[in-house]
Amino acid sequence: MKDYKTIGKSGEAEFTVSKSRFIGYAKPVETENEALEFIEFIRKKHWNAAHNVPVYIIGDDFQIQRFSDDGEPSGTAGVPILDVLKKEGITNVCMVITRYFGGIKLGTGGLVRAYTHAAKIALNTCGLIFQKQFEQVFITLDYHAHGKVQNLLMECKEVIVKDTEFSDVVRLEVYVDPLYAPALESHINELTSGKGILEIMKPVYVAIPCEDLL
């Protein structure tokens, strides 16, 4: 598992140039099947459009990259959209740019600029997020130590408190930056006099808005 950047939600945007209408769609996907289903959905929705140009990238290391010009001159549609995604470092996303031809040819350069712009404005409606890998950790402790541990966790930017359960003991579910996990264990042992129990579970991805990382 590796950290990666993607979009937070589906989005769409459109503009018109030289009477041609361009509609950009973007959707977060995890698999090729999800991407193909989305592409087919847009094609059916805009069955009468001149072109529905599909592009998708999947994998935390950009392992899968697919695109098509869907009838536009080679290199003028799919590649520019793919380039936008790659330059932004975005993966696990499927885009379809729909074009209704307005009767005026845009030329090679005009098409590249139009599809690039359509991709960019569609992405702007989605919100970029960073899928960061954390370790899922359960912390069990008594009520006497809860206040001290809670204060520690609230001050740690490397820890996200997911849930707290109260019974005869306090059980916290937290997400911990893997690099900070050994230090957290040391702090918990100190604050609970060795009575706190840490259970380190499977790694998980946590979505963090990109602006929060600035």
Short mmCIF file of the C-alpha atoms (twelve columns), coordinates in Angstrom:
data_MODEL
# 
_entry.id   MODEL 
# 
loop_
_atom_site.group_PDB 
_atom_site.id 
_atom_site.type_symbol 
_atom_site.label_atom_id 
_atom_site.label_alt_id 
_atom_site.label_comp_id 
_atom_site.label_asym_id 
_atom_site.label_seq_id 
_atom_site.Cartn_x 
_atom_site.Cartn_y 
_atom_site.Cartn_z 
_atom_site.pdbx_PDB_model_num 
ATOM 1   C CA . MET A 1   0.000   0.000  0.000   1 
ATOM 2   C CA . LYS A 2   1.232   3.475  -0.898  1 
ATOM 3   C CA . ASP A 3   -0.167  6.932  -0.252  1 
ATOM 4   C CA . TYR A 4   -1.844  8.503  -3.277  1 
ATOM 5   C CA . LYS A 5   -3.871  11.517 -4.429  1 
ATOM 6   C CA . THR A 6   -7.345  11.184 -5.923  1 
ATOM 7   C CA . ILE A 7   -10.690 12.998 -6.102  1 
ATOM 8   C CA . GLY A 8   -13.070 13.208 -3.167  1 
ATOM 9   C CA . LYS A 9   -16.328 12.951 -5.094  1 
ATOM 10  C CA . SER A 10  -17.838 12.843 -8.565  1 
ATOM 11  C CA . GLY A 11  -18.113 16.098 -10.450 1 
ATOM 12  C CA . GLU A 12  -18.902 17.652 -13.807 1 
ATOM 13  C CA . ALA A 13  -18.453 20.932 -15.644 1 
ATOM 14  C CA . GLU A 14  -19.015 22.216 -19.147 1 
ATOM 15  C CA . PHE A 15  -18.110 25.016 -21.516 1 
ATOM 16  C CA . THR A 16  -18.638 25.943 -25.149 1 
ATOM 17  C CA . VAL A 17  -16.022 26.920 -27.712 1 
ATOM 18  C CA . SER A 18  -16.717 27.676 -31.399 1 
ATOM 19  C CA . LYS A 19  -20.249 26.286 -30.941 1 
ATOM 20  C CA . SER A 20  -18.942 22.894 -29.725 1 
ATOM 21  C CA . ARG A 21  -20.207 21.945 -26.275 1 
ATOM 22  C CA . PHE A 22  -17.800 20.083 -24.000 1 
ATOM 23  C CA . ILE A 23  -19.018 18.353 -20.817 1 
ATOM 24  C CA . GLY A 24  -16.420 16.898 -18.476 1 
ATOM 25  C CA . TYR A 25  -17.291 14.135 -16.023 1 
ATOM 26  C CA . ALA A 26  -15.042 12.724 -13.302 1 
ATOM 27  C CA . LYS A 27  -15.712 9.879  -10.865 1 
ATOM 28  C CA . PRO A 28  -13.578 8.150  -8.209  1 
ATOM 29  C CA . VAL A 29  -13.134 4.438  -9.001  1 
ATOM 30  C CA . GLU A 30  -11.301 1.514  -7.412  1 
ATOM 31  C CA . THR A 31  -11.437 -1.040 -10.240 1 
ATOM 32  C CA . GLU A 32  -11.509 -1.248 -14.023 1 
ATOM 33  C CA . ASN A 33  -15.040 -2.625 -13.902 1 
ATOM 34  C CA . GLU A 34  -16.210 0.496  -12.046 1 
ATOM 35  C CA . ALA A 35  -14.507 2.662  -14.670 1 
ATOM 36  C CA . LEU A 36  -16.038 0.740  -17.576 1 
ATOM 37  C CA . GLU A 37  -19.511 0.908  -16.019 1 
ATOM 38  C CA . PHE A 38  -19.183 4.668  -15.625 1 
ATOM 39  C CA . ILE A 39  -17.997 5.084  -19.214 1 
ATOM 40  C CA . GLU A 40  -20.953 3.064  -20.473 1 
ATOM 41  C CA . PHE A 41  -23.332 5.122  -18.327 1 
ATOM 42  C CA . ILE A 42  -22.093 8.393  -19.872 1 
ATOM 43  C CA . ARG A 43  -22.208 6.940  -23.376 1 
ATOM 44  C CA . LYS A 44  -25.841 5.951  -22.907 1 
ATOM 45  C CA . LYS A 45  -26.667 9.320  -21.364 1 
ATOM 46  C CA . HIS A 46  -25.096 11.160 -24.302 1 
ATOM 47  C CA . TRP A 47  -25.809 8.621  -27.030 1 
ATOM 48  C CA . ASN A 48  -26.279 11.392 -29.601 1 
ATOM 49  C CA . ALA A 49  -23.013 13.233 -28.859 1 
ATOM 50  C CA . ALA A 50  -20.258 13.355 -31.460 1 
ATOM 51  C CA . HIS A 51  -17.693 11.977 -29.014 1 
ATOM 52  C CA . ASN A 52  -17.488 10.526 -25.503 1 
ATOM 53  C CA . VAL A 53  -13.780 10.411 -24.733 1 
ATOM 54  C CA . PRO A 54  -12.890 8.007  -21.875 1 
ATOM 55  C CA . VAL A 55  -9.777  8.032  -19.684 1 
ATOM 56  C CA . TYR A 56  -8.991  6.277  -16.436 1 
ATOM 57  C CA . ILE A 57  -6.027  5.694  -14.117 1 
ATOM 58  C CA . ILE A 58  -6.139  3.096  -11.338 1 
ATOM 59  C CA . GLY A 59  -3.649  1.949  -8.717  1 
ATOM 60  C CA . ASP A 60  -1.536  3.566  -6.014  1 
ATOM 61  C CA . ASP A 61  1.398   3.410  -8.460  1 
ATOM 62  C CA . PHE A 62  -0.655  4.291  -11.580 1 
ATOM 63  C CA . GLN A 63  -0.519  0.639  -12.661 1 
ATOM 64  C CA . ILE A 64  -3.529  0.853  -15.008 1 
ATOM 65  C CA . GLN A 65  -3.830  3.647  -17.570 1 
ATOM 66  C CA . ARG A 66  -6.395  3.522  -20.357 1 
ATOM 67  C CA . PHE A 67  -7.615  6.127  -22.841 1 
ATOM 68  C CA . SER A 68  -9.258  6.546  -26.232 1 
ATOM 69  C CA . ASP A 69  -9.758  9.432  -28.643 1 
ATOM 70  C CA . ASP A 70  -13.230 8.056  -29.527 1 
ATOM 71  C CA . GLY A 71  -13.037 9.203  -33.119 1 
ATOM 72  C CA . GLU A 72  -11.211 12.479 -32.606 1 
ATOM 73  C CA . PRO A 73  -7.859  12.852 -34.454 1 
ATOM 74  C CA . SER A 74  -5.166  10.732 -32.813 1 
ATOM 75  C CA . GLY A 75  -3.575  12.368 -29.779 1 
ATOM 76  C CA . THR A 76  -5.996  15.296 -29.536 1 
ATOM 77  C CA . ALA A 77  -8.425  14.027 -26.865 1 
ATOM 78  C CA . GLY A 78  -7.502  11.038 -24.714 1 
ATOM 79  C CA . VAL A 79  -3.830  11.911 -24.268 1 
ATOM 80  C CA . PRO A 80  -4.443  15.531 -23.165 1 
ATOM 81  C CA . ILE A 81  -6.942  14.339 -20.536 1 
ATOM 82  C CA . LEU A 82  -4.521  11.651 -19.333 1 
ATOM 83  C CA . ASP A 83  -1.747  14.264 -19.142 1 
ATOM 84  C CA . VAL A 84  -3.878  16.449 -16.856 1 
ATOM 85  C CA . LEU A 85  -4.364  13.558 -14.435 1 
ATOM 86  C CA . LYS A 86  -0.706  12.516 -14.504 1 
ATOM 87  C CA . LYS A 87  0.615   16.048 -14.029 1 
ATOM 88  C CA . GLU A 88  -1.651  16.433 -10.994 1 
ATOM 89  C CA . GLY A 89  -0.552  13.018 -9.704  1 
ATOM 90  C CA . ILE A 90  -4.159  11.818 -9.529  1 
ATOM 91  C CA . THR A 91  -5.133  8.146  -9.628  1 
ATOM 92  C CA . ASN A 92  -8.222  5.990  -9.022  1 
ATOM 93  C CA . VAL A 93  -10.283 8.255  -11.229 1 
ATOM 94  C CA . CYS A 94  -12.289 7.849  -14.430 1 
ATOM 95  C CA . MET A 95  -13.052 10.786 -16.713 1 
ATOM 96  C CA . VAL A 96  -15.298 11.062 -19.735 1 
ATOM 97  C CA . ILE A 97  -15.372 14.231 -21.827 1 
ATOM 98  C CA . THR A 98  -18.476 14.510 -23.978 1 
ATOM 99  C CA . ARG A 99  -18.443 16.712 -27.085 1 
ATOM 100 C CA . TYR A 100 -21.401 17.934 -29.083 1 
ATOM 101 C CA . PHE A 101 -19.947 19.171 -32.371 1 
ATOM 102 C CA . GLY A 102 -21.014 22.683 -33.266 1 
ATOM 103 C CA . GLY A 103 -20.122 22.615 -36.953 1 
ATOM 104 C CA . ILE A 104 -16.815 24.480 -36.686 1 
ATOM 105 C CA . LYS A 105 -13.577 22.493 -36.731 1 
ATOM 106 C CA . LEU A 106 -11.174 23.404 -33.924 1 
ATOM 107 C CA . GLY A 107 -7.997  22.026 -35.443 1 
ATOM 108 C CA . THR A 108 -5.434  19.877 -33.669 1 
ATOM 109 C CA . GLY A 109 -4.272  22.565 -31.242 1 
ATOM 110 C CA . GLY A 110 -7.806  23.702 -30.536 1 
ATOM 111 C CA . LEU A 111 -8.932  20.187 -29.687 1 
ATOM 112 C CA . VAL A 112 -5.998  19.623 -27.328 1 
ATOM 113 C CA . ARG A 113 -6.739  22.884 -25.536 1 
ATOM 114 C CA . ALA A 114 -10.475 22.137 -25.345 1 
ATOM 115 C CA . TYR A 115 -10.121 18.638 -23.907 1 
ATOM 116 C CA . THR A 116 -7.418  19.806 -21.501 1 
ATOM 117 C CA . HIS A 117 -9.638  22.618 -20.260 1 
ATOM 118 C CA . ALA A 118 -12.664 20.323 -19.938 1 
ATOM 119 C CA . ALA A 119 -10.653 17.907 -17.811 1 
ATOM 120 C CA . LYS A 120 -9.321  20.667 -15.562 1 
ATOM 121 C CA . ILE A 121 -12.673 22.325 -14.869 1 
ATOM 122 C CA . ALA A 122 -14.314 18.971 -14.171 1 
ATOM 123 C CA . LEU A 123 -11.589 18.089 -11.652 1 
ATOM 124 C CA . ASN A 124 -12.063 21.464 -9.970  1 
ATOM 125 C CA . THR A 125 -15.586 20.408 -8.968  1 
ATOM 126 C CA . CYS A 126 -14.439 17.176 -7.288  1 
ATOM 127 C CA . GLY A 127 -12.155 18.275 -4.471  1 
ATOM 128 C CA . LEU A 128 -8.738  16.623 -4.265  1 
ATOM 129 C CA . ILE A 129 -7.943  14.311 -1.381  1 
ATOM 130 C CA . PHE A 130 -4.866  12.458 -0.220  1 
ATOM 131 C CA . GLN A 131 -5.412  8.816  0.636   1 
ATOM 132 C CA . LYS A 132 -2.853  8.330  3.380   1 
ATOM 133 C CA . GLN A 133 -1.966  5.006  4.937   1 
ATOM 134 C CA . PHE A 134 -2.474  4.737  8.697   1 
ATOM 135 C CA . GLU A 135 -2.335  1.871  11.146  1 
ATOM 136 C CA . GLN A 136 -5.652  1.033  12.799  1 
ATOM 137 C CA . VAL A 137 -5.013  0.769  16.544  1 
ATOM 138 C CA . PHE A 138 -7.324  -0.098 19.434  1 
ATOM 139 C CA . ILE A 139 -6.338  1.278  22.843  1 
ATOM 140 C CA . THR A 140 -7.917  -0.201 25.979  1 
ATOM 141 C CA . LEU A 141 -7.426  1.587  29.301  1 
ATOM 142 C CA . ASP A 142 -9.167  2.393  32.575  1 
ATOM 143 C CA . TYR A 143 -11.154 5.560  33.259  1 
ATOM 144 C CA . HIS A 144 -8.430  7.032  35.464  1 
ATOM 145 C CA . ALA A 145 -6.018  7.241  32.509  1 
ATOM 146 C CA . HIS A 146 -8.573  8.310  29.904  1 
ATOM 147 C CA . GLY A 147 -8.228  12.055 30.413  1 
ATOM 148 C CA . LYS A 148 -4.434  12.033 30.102  1 
ATOM 149 C CA . VAL A 149 -4.483  9.803  27.031  1 
ATOM 150 C CA . GLN A 150 -7.235  11.865 25.406  1 
ATOM 151 C CA . ASN A 151 -5.187  15.048 25.861  1 
ATOM 152 C CA . LEU A 152 -2.182  13.330 24.272  1 
ATOM 153 C CA . LEU A 153 -4.163  12.175 21.251  1 
ATOM 154 C CA . MET A 154 -5.756  15.586 20.712  1 
ATOM 155 C CA . GLU A 155 -2.300  17.177 20.521  1 
ATOM 156 C CA . CYS A 156 -0.901  14.626 18.060  1 
ATOM 157 C CA . LYS A 157 -1.376  15.493 14.403  1 
ATOM 158 C CA . GLU A 158 -0.136  11.960 13.617  1 
ATOM 159 C CA . VAL A 159 -3.212  10.445 15.271  1 
ATOM 160 C CA . ILE A 160 -6.878  10.521 14.255  1 
ATOM 161 C CA . VAL A 161 -9.403  9.437  16.885  1 
ATOM 162 C CA . LYS A 162 -12.079 7.426  15.085  1 
ATOM 163 C CA . ASP A 163 -14.299 6.180  17.928  1 
ATOM 164 C CA . THR A 164 -14.542 5.824  21.713  1 
ATOM 165 C CA . GLU A 165 -16.520 3.146  23.573  1 
ATOM 166 C CA . PHE A 166 -17.280 3.278  27.290  1 
ATOM 167 C CA . SER A 167 -18.020 0.135  29.289  1 
ATOM 168 C CA . ASP A 168 -16.139 -1.183 32.300  1 
ATOM 169 C CA . VAL A 169 -13.078 0.182  30.470  1 
ATOM 170 C CA . VAL A 170 -12.464 2.791  27.781  1 
ATOM 171 C CA . ARG A 171 -11.726 1.486  24.296  1 
ATOM 172 C CA . LEU A 172 -10.423 3.917  21.689  1 
ATOM 173 C CA . GLU A 173 -10.180 3.267  17.967  1 
ATOM 174 C CA . VAL A 174 -7.518  5.482  16.410  1 
ATOM 175 C CA . TYR A 175 -5.647  5.799  13.119  1 
ATOM 176 C CA . VAL A 176 -1.913  6.303  13.604  1 
ATOM 177 C CA . ASP A 177 0.809   7.405  11.219  1 
ATOM 178 C CA . PRO A 178 3.011   4.275  10.931  1 
ATOM 179 C CA . LEU A 179 6.150   6.300  11.710  1 
ATOM 180 C CA . TYR A 180 4.608   7.532  14.962  1 
ATOM 181 C CA . ALA A 181 3.239   4.181  16.168  1 
ATOM 182 C CA . PRO A 182 6.297   3.198  18.305  1 
ATOM 183 C CA . ALA A 183 6.302   6.609  20.027  1 
ATOM 184 C CA . LEU A 184 2.561   6.393  20.688  1 
ATOM 185 C CA . GLU A 185 2.975   2.981  22.305  1 
ATOM 186 C CA . SER A 186 5.715   4.378  24.532  1 
ATOM 187 C CA . HIS A 187 3.558   7.366  25.566  1 
ATOM 188 C CA . ILE A 188 0.546   5.159  26.337  1 
ATOM 189 C CA . ASN A 189 2.661   2.850  28.486  1 
ATOM 190 C CA . GLU A 190 3.984   5.848  30.405  1 
ATOM 191 C CA . LEU A 191 0.586   7.504  30.910  1 
ATOM 192 C CA . THR A 192 -1.123  4.271  31.999  1 
ATOM 193 C CA . SER A 193 1.779   2.879  34.047  1 
ATOM 194 C CA . GLY A 194 1.961   -0.033 31.645  1 
ATOM 195 C CA . LYS A 195 -1.708  -0.976 32.060  1 
ATOM 196 C CA . GLY A 196 -2.901  0.325  28.662  1 
ATOM 197 C CA . ILE A 197 -3.318  -2.266 25.934  1 
ATOM 198 C CA . LEU A 198 -2.559  -1.459 22.277  1 
ATOM 199 C CA . GLU A 199 -3.815  -3.696 19.490  1 
ATOM 200 C CA . ILE A 200 -2.317  -2.832 16.113  1 
ATOM 201 C CA . MET A 201 -4.623  -3.977 13.327  1 
ATOM 202 C CA . LYS A 202 -4.472  -3.862 9.530   1 
ATOM 203 C CA . PRO A 203 -3.311  -0.761 7.626   1 
ATOM 204 C CA . VAL A 204 -6.150  1.435  6.352   1 
ATOM 205 C CA . TYR A 205 -6.461  4.381  3.992   1 
ATOM 206 C CA . VAL A 206 -7.765  7.638  5.435   1 
ATOM 207 C CA . ALA A 207 -8.948  10.444 3.150   1 
ATOM 208 C CA . ILE A 208 -7.397  13.815 3.964   1 
ATOM 209 C CA . PRO A 209 -8.308  16.982 2.001   1 
ATOM 210 C CA . CYS A 210 -5.197  18.136 0.164   1 
ATOM 211 C CA . GLU A 211 -5.510  21.661 1.539   1 
ATOM 212 C CA . ASP A 212 -5.114  20.259 5.073   1 
ATOM 213 C CA . LEU A 213 -1.608  19.123 4.149   1 
ATOM 214 C CA . LEU A 214 -0.415  22.593 3.132   1 
# 
